[in-house]
Amino acid sequence: MGDGVYLVGVGSFEQHGPHLPFETDTLIAEAVALRVAEKTGGELGTTIGVGLSEEHMDFPGTKTLALDEFEQQIMVVVNAHPKAIFINGHGGNNRALRDLGVRHVNLTSMFKPYDHAGEIETSIIMHLRSDLVSSGKICKHEFRWPDKDGWRMKDYSITGVLGDPTAATADKGRAYLDELVEKTVELISRL
């Protein structure tokens, strides 16, 4: 499977509640891409660490790209590496990757239930980089999926948390990460 496959993590730099780092999506995408490259013999590319995060811009510190800037970054990779597969860790990037028609795996669709700085993401970061988790600031938020277009995260969560990070552990994070890697390997074998 590794024949010329070039794996690129794609994330974001956005708020992840008061307890996780801005680069949470990027760290997860990069970790999955690295492990998939090791398992498949693929080549690991440079992670794209800022994505499309307009819905999080009400939270200070969040960065976003304009759609054309994001698309240009993706196409630079595709033009240099025609067998590129993007490992996407941020839901806000999904549509652009799909619209561009590039090969990609959407990690966020594997999170059940939907999670933003909740149990799954918090557990994975506890496993990968516990030094970046502010454990004393972990708070729970019950998830309600937005029922309108054009939603903003702040409309649904004052803290930016969707889910229950109080249930997170590093051991769960290891298991979640292993599951993401296995599912990703399976998906890219069919691309």
PDB file of C-alpha atoms in Angstrom:
ATOM      1  CA  MET A   1       0.000   0.000   0.000  1.00  0.00           C
ATOM      2  CA  GLY A   2       2.923   2.350   0.602  1.00  0.00           C
ATOM      3  CA  ASP A   3       3.827   2.660  -3.098  1.00  0.00           C
ATOM      4  CA  GLY A   4       4.240   6.399  -3.388  1.00  0.00           C
ATOM      5  CA  VAL A   5       1.456   7.183  -0.914  1.00  0.00           C
ATOM      6  CA  TYR A   6       2.083  10.548   0.690  1.00  0.00           C
ATOM      7  CA  LEU A   7       0.171  11.144   3.935  1.00  0.00           C
ATOM      8  CA  VAL A   8      -0.541  14.683   5.091  1.00  0.00           C
ATOM      9  CA  GLY A   9      -2.272  15.578   8.336  1.00  0.00           C
ATOM     10  CA  VAL A  10      -4.683  18.505   8.126  1.00  0.00           C
ATOM     11  CA  GLY A  11      -5.896  20.220  11.263  1.00  0.00           C
ATOM     12  CA  SER A  12      -6.814  23.585  12.662  1.00  0.00           C
ATOM     13  CA  PHE A  13      -5.682  26.195  15.139  1.00  0.00           C
ATOM     14  CA  GLU A  14      -8.844  26.901  17.077  1.00  0.00           C
ATOM     15  CA  GLN A  15     -10.190  26.927  20.583  1.00  0.00           C
ATOM     16  CA  HIS A  16     -10.824  23.563  22.184  1.00  0.00           C
ATOM     17  CA  GLY A  17     -12.468  24.651  25.391  1.00  0.00           C
ATOM     18  CA  PRO A  18     -10.499  26.006  28.316  1.00  0.00           C
ATOM     19  CA  HIS A  19      -8.529  22.772  28.802  1.00  0.00           C
ATOM     20  CA  LEU A  20      -7.049  21.751  25.430  1.00  0.00           C
ATOM     21  CA  PRO A  21      -4.509  23.432  23.140  1.00  0.00           C
ATOM     22  CA  PHE A  22      -5.500  25.304  20.002  1.00  0.00           C
ATOM     23  CA  GLU A  23      -3.653  22.737  17.890  1.00  0.00           C
ATOM     24  CA  THR A  24      -5.715  19.750  19.130  1.00  0.00           C
ATOM     25  CA  ASP A  25      -7.073  18.794  15.683  1.00  0.00           C
ATOM     26  CA  THR A  26      -3.613  19.158  14.169  1.00  0.00           C
ATOM     27  CA  LEU A  27      -1.945  16.998  16.828  1.00  0.00           C
ATOM     28  CA  ILE A  28      -4.510  14.241  16.316  1.00  0.00           C
ATOM     29  CA  ALA A  29      -4.322  14.337  12.505  1.00  0.00           C
ATOM     30  CA  GLU A  30      -0.527  14.335  12.622  1.00  0.00           C
ATOM     31  CA  ALA A  31      -0.409  11.416  15.077  1.00  0.00           C
ATOM     32  CA  VAL A  32      -2.773   9.355  12.922  1.00  0.00           C
ATOM     33  CA  ALA A  33      -0.856  10.206   9.722  1.00  0.00           C
ATOM     34  CA  LEU A  34       2.456   9.211  11.354  1.00  0.00           C
ATOM     35  CA  ARG A  35       1.133   5.883  12.617  1.00  0.00           C
ATOM     36  CA  VAL A  36      -0.564   5.104   9.305  1.00  0.00           C
ATOM     37  CA  ALA A  37       2.675   5.884   7.443  1.00  0.00           C
ATOM     38  CA  GLU A  38       4.548   3.518   9.765  1.00  0.00           C
ATOM     39  CA  LYS A  39       1.981   0.737   9.242  1.00  0.00           C
ATOM     40  CA  THR A  40       1.707   1.101   5.474  1.00  0.00           C
ATOM     41  CA  GLY A  41       5.160   2.204   4.393  1.00  0.00           C
ATOM     42  CA  GLY A  42       3.748   5.501   3.171  1.00  0.00           C
ATOM     43  CA  GLU A  43       5.698   8.746   3.246  1.00  0.00           C
ATOM     44  CA  LEU A  44       4.774  11.356   5.842  1.00  0.00           C
ATOM     45  CA  GLY A  45       4.362  14.912   4.593  1.00  0.00           C
ATOM     46  CA  THR A  46       4.330  18.184   6.481  1.00  0.00           C
ATOM     47  CA  THR A  47       1.138  18.714   8.459  1.00  0.00           C
ATOM     48  CA  ILE A  48      -1.138  21.617   7.550  1.00  0.00           C
ATOM     49  CA  GLY A  49      -1.820  23.221  10.921  1.00  0.00           C
ATOM     50  CA  VAL A  50      -4.302  25.996  10.146  1.00  0.00           C
ATOM     51  CA  GLY A  51      -7.563  25.201   8.423  1.00  0.00           C
ATOM     52  CA  LEU A  52     -11.054  26.591   7.980  1.00  0.00           C
ATOM     53  CA  SER A  53     -12.313  27.626  11.417  1.00  0.00           C
ATOM     54  CA  GLU A  54     -14.607  30.577  10.793  1.00  0.00           C
ATOM     55  CA  GLU A  55     -17.244  29.124  13.150  1.00  0.00           C
ATOM     56  CA  HIS A  56     -14.750  29.424  16.046  1.00  0.00           C
ATOM     57  CA  MET A  57     -13.577  32.995  15.425  1.00  0.00           C
ATOM     58  CA  ASP A  58     -15.596  34.346  18.379  1.00  0.00           C
ATOM     59  CA  PHE A  59     -13.015  32.664  20.622  1.00  0.00           C
ATOM     60  CA  PRO A  60      -9.790  34.685  21.021  1.00  0.00           C
ATOM     61  CA  GLY A  61      -6.664  33.031  19.653  1.00  0.00           C
ATOM     62  CA  THR A  62      -8.408  31.034  16.927  1.00  0.00           C
ATOM     63  CA  LYS A  63      -6.877  31.351  13.451  1.00  0.00           C
ATOM     64  CA  THR A  64      -8.544  30.573  10.142  1.00  0.00           C
ATOM     65  CA  LEU A  65      -7.636  30.626   6.483  1.00  0.00           C
ATOM     66  CA  ALA A  66      -9.774  31.993   3.691  1.00  0.00           C
ATOM     67  CA  LEU A  67     -11.189  29.197   1.535  1.00  0.00           C
ATOM     68  CA  ASP A  68      -8.928  30.036  -1.415  1.00  0.00           C
ATOM     69  CA  GLU A  69      -5.831  30.034   0.830  1.00  0.00           C
ATOM     70  CA  PHE A  70      -6.728  26.618   2.216  1.00  0.00           C
ATOM     71  CA  GLU A  71      -7.435  25.223  -1.248  1.00  0.00           C
ATOM     72  CA  GLN A  72      -4.104  26.572  -2.528  1.00  0.00           C
ATOM     73  CA  GLN A  73      -2.222  24.793   0.271  1.00  0.00           C
ATOM     74  CA  ILE A  74      -3.970  21.523  -0.543  1.00  0.00           C
ATOM     75  CA  MET A  75      -3.343  21.827  -4.279  1.00  0.00           C
ATOM     76  CA  VAL A  76       0.354  22.614  -3.780  1.00  0.00           C
ATOM     77  CA  VAL A  77       0.638  19.244  -2.034  1.00  0.00           C
ATOM     78  CA  VAL A  78      -1.438  17.416  -4.671  1.00  0.00           C
ATOM     79  CA  ASN A  79       0.566  18.897  -7.538  1.00  0.00           C
ATOM     80  CA  ALA A  80       3.842  17.828  -5.921  1.00  0.00           C
ATOM     81  CA  HIS A  81       2.522  14.447  -4.717  1.00  0.00           C
ATOM     82  CA  PRO A  82      -0.273  13.092  -6.925  1.00  0.00           C
ATOM     83  CA  LYS A  83      -0.796  10.129  -4.562  1.00  0.00           C
ATOM     84  CA  ALA A  84      -1.336  12.381  -1.547  1.00  0.00           C
ATOM     85  CA  ILE A  85      -3.934  11.317   0.985  1.00  0.00           C
ATOM     86  CA  PHE A  86      -5.014  13.931   3.508  1.00  0.00           C
ATOM     87  CA  ILE A  87      -5.756  12.816   7.068  1.00  0.00           C
ATOM     88  CA  ASN A  88      -8.231  15.450   8.208  1.00  0.00           C
ATOM     89  CA  GLY A  89      -8.750  16.140  11.906  1.00  0.00           C
ATOM     90  CA  HIS A  90     -11.052  19.170  11.655  1.00  0.00           C
ATOM     91  CA  GLY A  91     -14.700  19.105  10.584  1.00  0.00           C
ATOM     92  CA  GLY A  92     -14.517  22.605   9.117  1.00  0.00           C
ATOM     93  CA  ASN A  93     -12.145  21.329   6.409  1.00  0.00           C
ATOM     94  CA  ASN A  94     -14.368  18.476   5.221  1.00  0.00           C
ATOM     95  CA  ARG A  95     -16.382  20.277   2.574  1.00  0.00           C
ATOM     96  CA  ALA A  96     -13.377  21.951   0.949  1.00  0.00           C
ATOM     97  CA  LEU A  97     -11.491  18.655   0.747  1.00  0.00           C
ATOM     98  CA  ARG A  98     -14.548  16.946  -0.717  1.00  0.00           C
ATOM     99  CA  ASP A  99     -15.204  19.792  -3.187  1.00  0.00           C
ATOM    100  CA  LEU A 100     -11.582  19.691  -4.360  1.00  0.00           C
ATOM    101  CA  GLY A 101     -11.984  15.999  -5.066  1.00  0.00           C
ATOM    102  CA  VAL A 102      -8.770  15.058  -3.283  1.00  0.00           C
ATOM    103  CA  ARG A 103      -8.249  11.741  -1.542  1.00  0.00           C
ATOM    104  CA  HIS A 104      -8.821  12.191   2.166  1.00  0.00           C
ATOM    105  CA  VAL A 105      -9.912  10.481   5.342  1.00  0.00           C
ATOM    106  CA  ASN A 106     -12.201  12.433   7.634  1.00  0.00           C
ATOM    107  CA  LEU A 107     -11.307  11.500  11.221  1.00  0.00           C
ATOM    108  CA  THR A 108     -14.107  13.607  12.693  1.00  0.00           C
ATOM    109  CA  SER A 109     -16.759  11.376  11.124  1.00  0.00           C
ATOM    110  CA  MET A 110     -15.313   8.530  13.191  1.00  0.00           C
ATOM    111  CA  PHE A 111     -16.061  10.351  16.457  1.00  0.00           C
ATOM    112  CA  LYS A 112     -19.338   8.988  17.801  1.00  0.00           C
ATOM    113  CA  PRO A 113     -21.045  10.846  19.267  1.00  0.00           C
ATOM    114  CA  TYR A 114     -19.796  14.119  17.792  1.00  0.00           C
ATOM    115  CA  ASP A 115     -17.024  15.511  19.953  1.00  0.00           C
ATOM    116  CA  HIS A 116     -15.296  18.876  20.220  1.00  0.00           C
ATOM    117  CA  ALA A 117     -12.949  19.059  23.188  1.00  0.00           C
ATOM    118  CA  GLY A 118     -15.099  16.304  24.692  1.00  0.00           C
ATOM    119  CA  GLU A 119     -14.168  12.847  25.920  1.00  0.00           C
ATOM    120  CA  ILE A 120     -12.567  11.607  22.696  1.00  0.00           C
ATOM    121  CA  GLU A 121     -10.354  14.577  21.819  1.00  0.00           C
ATOM    122  CA  THR A 122      -9.433  15.177  25.455  1.00  0.00           C
ATOM    123  CA  SER A 123      -8.503  11.521  25.944  1.00  0.00           C
ATOM    124  CA  ILE A 124      -6.331  11.480  22.819  1.00  0.00           C
ATOM    125  CA  ILE A 125      -4.470  14.639  23.840  1.00  0.00           C
ATOM    126  CA  MET A 126      -4.038  13.237  27.374  1.00  0.00           C
ATOM    127  CA  HIS A 127      -2.384  10.233  25.718  1.00  0.00           C
ATOM    128  CA  LEU A 128      -0.289  12.182  23.192  1.00  0.00           C
ATOM    129  CA  ARG A 129       0.624  15.330  25.116  1.00  0.00           C
ATOM    130  CA  SER A 130      -0.663  15.346  28.693  1.00  0.00           C
ATOM    131  CA  ASP A 131       1.515  18.398  29.327  1.00  0.00           C
ATOM    132  CA  LEU A 132      -0.851  20.416  27.101  1.00  0.00           C
ATOM    133  CA  VAL A 133      -4.038  19.498  29.006  1.00  0.00           C
ATOM    134  CA  SER A 134      -5.216  21.949  31.690  1.00  0.00           C
ATOM    135  CA  SER A 135      -6.945  19.307  33.818  1.00  0.00           C
ATOM    136  CA  GLY A 136      -8.258  21.821  36.353  1.00  0.00           C
ATOM    137  CA  LYS A 137     -10.266  23.566  33.620  1.00  0.00           C
ATOM    138  CA  ILE A 138     -12.108  20.529  32.264  1.00  0.00           C
ATOM    139  CA  CYS A 139     -15.869  21.122  32.124  1.00  0.00           C
ATOM    140  CA  LYS A 140     -18.813  19.175  30.699  1.00  0.00           C
ATOM    141  CA  HIS A 141     -21.201  20.400  28.013  1.00  0.00           C
ATOM    142  CA  GLU A 142     -24.135  18.477  26.633  1.00  0.00           C
ATOM    143  CA  PHE A 143     -24.011  18.394  22.858  1.00  0.00           C
ATOM    144  CA  ARG A 144     -26.853  19.790  20.722  1.00  0.00           C
ATOM    145  CA  TRP A 145     -26.303  19.622  16.969  1.00  0.00           C
ATOM    146  CA  PRO A 146     -26.931  23.019  15.335  1.00  0.00           C
ATOM    147  CA  ASP A 147     -30.271  23.058  13.525  1.00  0.00           C
ATOM    148  CA  LYS A 148     -29.448  25.928  11.210  1.00  0.00           C
ATOM    149  CA  ASP A 149     -26.932  26.837   8.549  1.00  0.00           C
ATOM    150  CA  GLY A 150     -24.296  29.405   9.345  1.00  0.00           C
ATOM    151  CA  TRP A 151     -23.938  28.355  12.966  1.00  0.00           C
ATOM    152  CA  ARG A 152     -21.170  29.625  15.230  1.00  0.00           C
ATOM    153  CA  MET A 153     -19.692  27.524  18.017  1.00  0.00           C
ATOM    154  CA  LYS A 154     -20.456  30.172  20.616  1.00  0.00           C
ATOM    155  CA  ASP A 155     -24.183  29.789  19.821  1.00  0.00           C
ATOM    156  CA  TYR A 156     -24.020  26.253  21.204  1.00  0.00           C
ATOM    157  CA  SER A 157     -21.292  26.336  23.806  1.00  0.00           C
ATOM    158  CA  ILE A 158     -19.943  29.250  25.802  1.00  0.00           C
ATOM    159  CA  THR A 159     -16.852  27.189  26.636  1.00  0.00           C
ATOM    160  CA  GLY A 160     -16.301  25.728  23.161  1.00  0.00           C
ATOM    161  CA  VAL A 161     -16.785  22.209  24.542  1.00  0.00           C
ATOM    162  CA  LEU A 162     -19.251  19.789  22.960  1.00  0.00           C
ATOM    163  CA  GLY A 163     -19.308  16.529  24.862  1.00  0.00           C
ATOM    164  CA  ASP A 164     -18.059  15.319  28.230  1.00  0.00           C
ATOM    165  CA  PRO A 165     -14.321  15.695  28.753  1.00  0.00           C
ATOM    166  CA  THR A 166     -14.728  14.790  32.444  1.00  0.00           C
ATOM    167  CA  ALA A 167     -14.840  11.133  31.322  1.00  0.00           C
ATOM    168  CA  ALA A 168     -11.490  11.383  29.489  1.00  0.00           C
ATOM    169  CA  THR A 169      -8.419   9.317  30.370  1.00  0.00           C
ATOM    170  CA  ALA A 170      -5.064   8.754  28.688  1.00  0.00           C
ATOM    171  CA  ASP A 171      -5.828   5.018  28.435  1.00  0.00           C
ATOM    172  CA  LYS A 172      -9.030   5.781  26.544  1.00  0.00           C
ATOM    173  CA  GLY A 173      -6.984   8.140  24.375  1.00  0.00           C
ATOM    174  CA  ARG A 174      -4.608   5.346  23.410  1.00  0.00           C
ATOM    175  CA  ALA A 175      -7.572   3.122  22.495  1.00  0.00           C
ATOM    176  CA  TYR A 176      -9.307   5.898  20.515  1.00  0.00           C
ATOM    177  CA  LEU A 177      -6.088   6.670  18.643  1.00  0.00           C
ATOM    178  CA  ASP A 178      -5.518   2.988  17.840  1.00  0.00           C
ATOM    179  CA  GLU A 179      -9.082   2.773  16.518  1.00  0.00           C
ATOM    180  CA  LEU A 180      -8.630   5.879  14.339  1.00  0.00           C
ATOM    181  CA  VAL A 181      -5.409   4.447  12.913  1.00  0.00           C
ATOM    182  CA  GLU A 182      -6.965   1.053  12.146  1.00  0.00           C
ATOM    183  CA  LYS A 183     -10.013   2.614  10.488  1.00  0.00           C
ATOM    184  CA  THR A 184      -7.787   4.970   8.489  1.00  0.00           C
ATOM    185  CA  VAL A 185      -5.569   2.126   7.261  1.00  0.00           C
ATOM    186  CA  GLU A 186      -8.701   0.256   6.191  1.00  0.00           C
ATOM    187  CA  LEU A 187     -10.137   3.299   4.393  1.00  0.00           C
ATOM    188  CA  ILE A 188      -6.973   4.206   2.504  1.00  0.00           C
ATOM    189  CA  SER A 189      -6.553   0.617   1.346  1.00  0.00           C
ATOM    190  CA  ARG A 190      -9.733   1.215  -0.686  1.00  0.00           C
ATOM    191  CA  LEU A 191      -8.734   4.615  -2.116  1.00  0.00           C
TER     192      LEU A 191
END
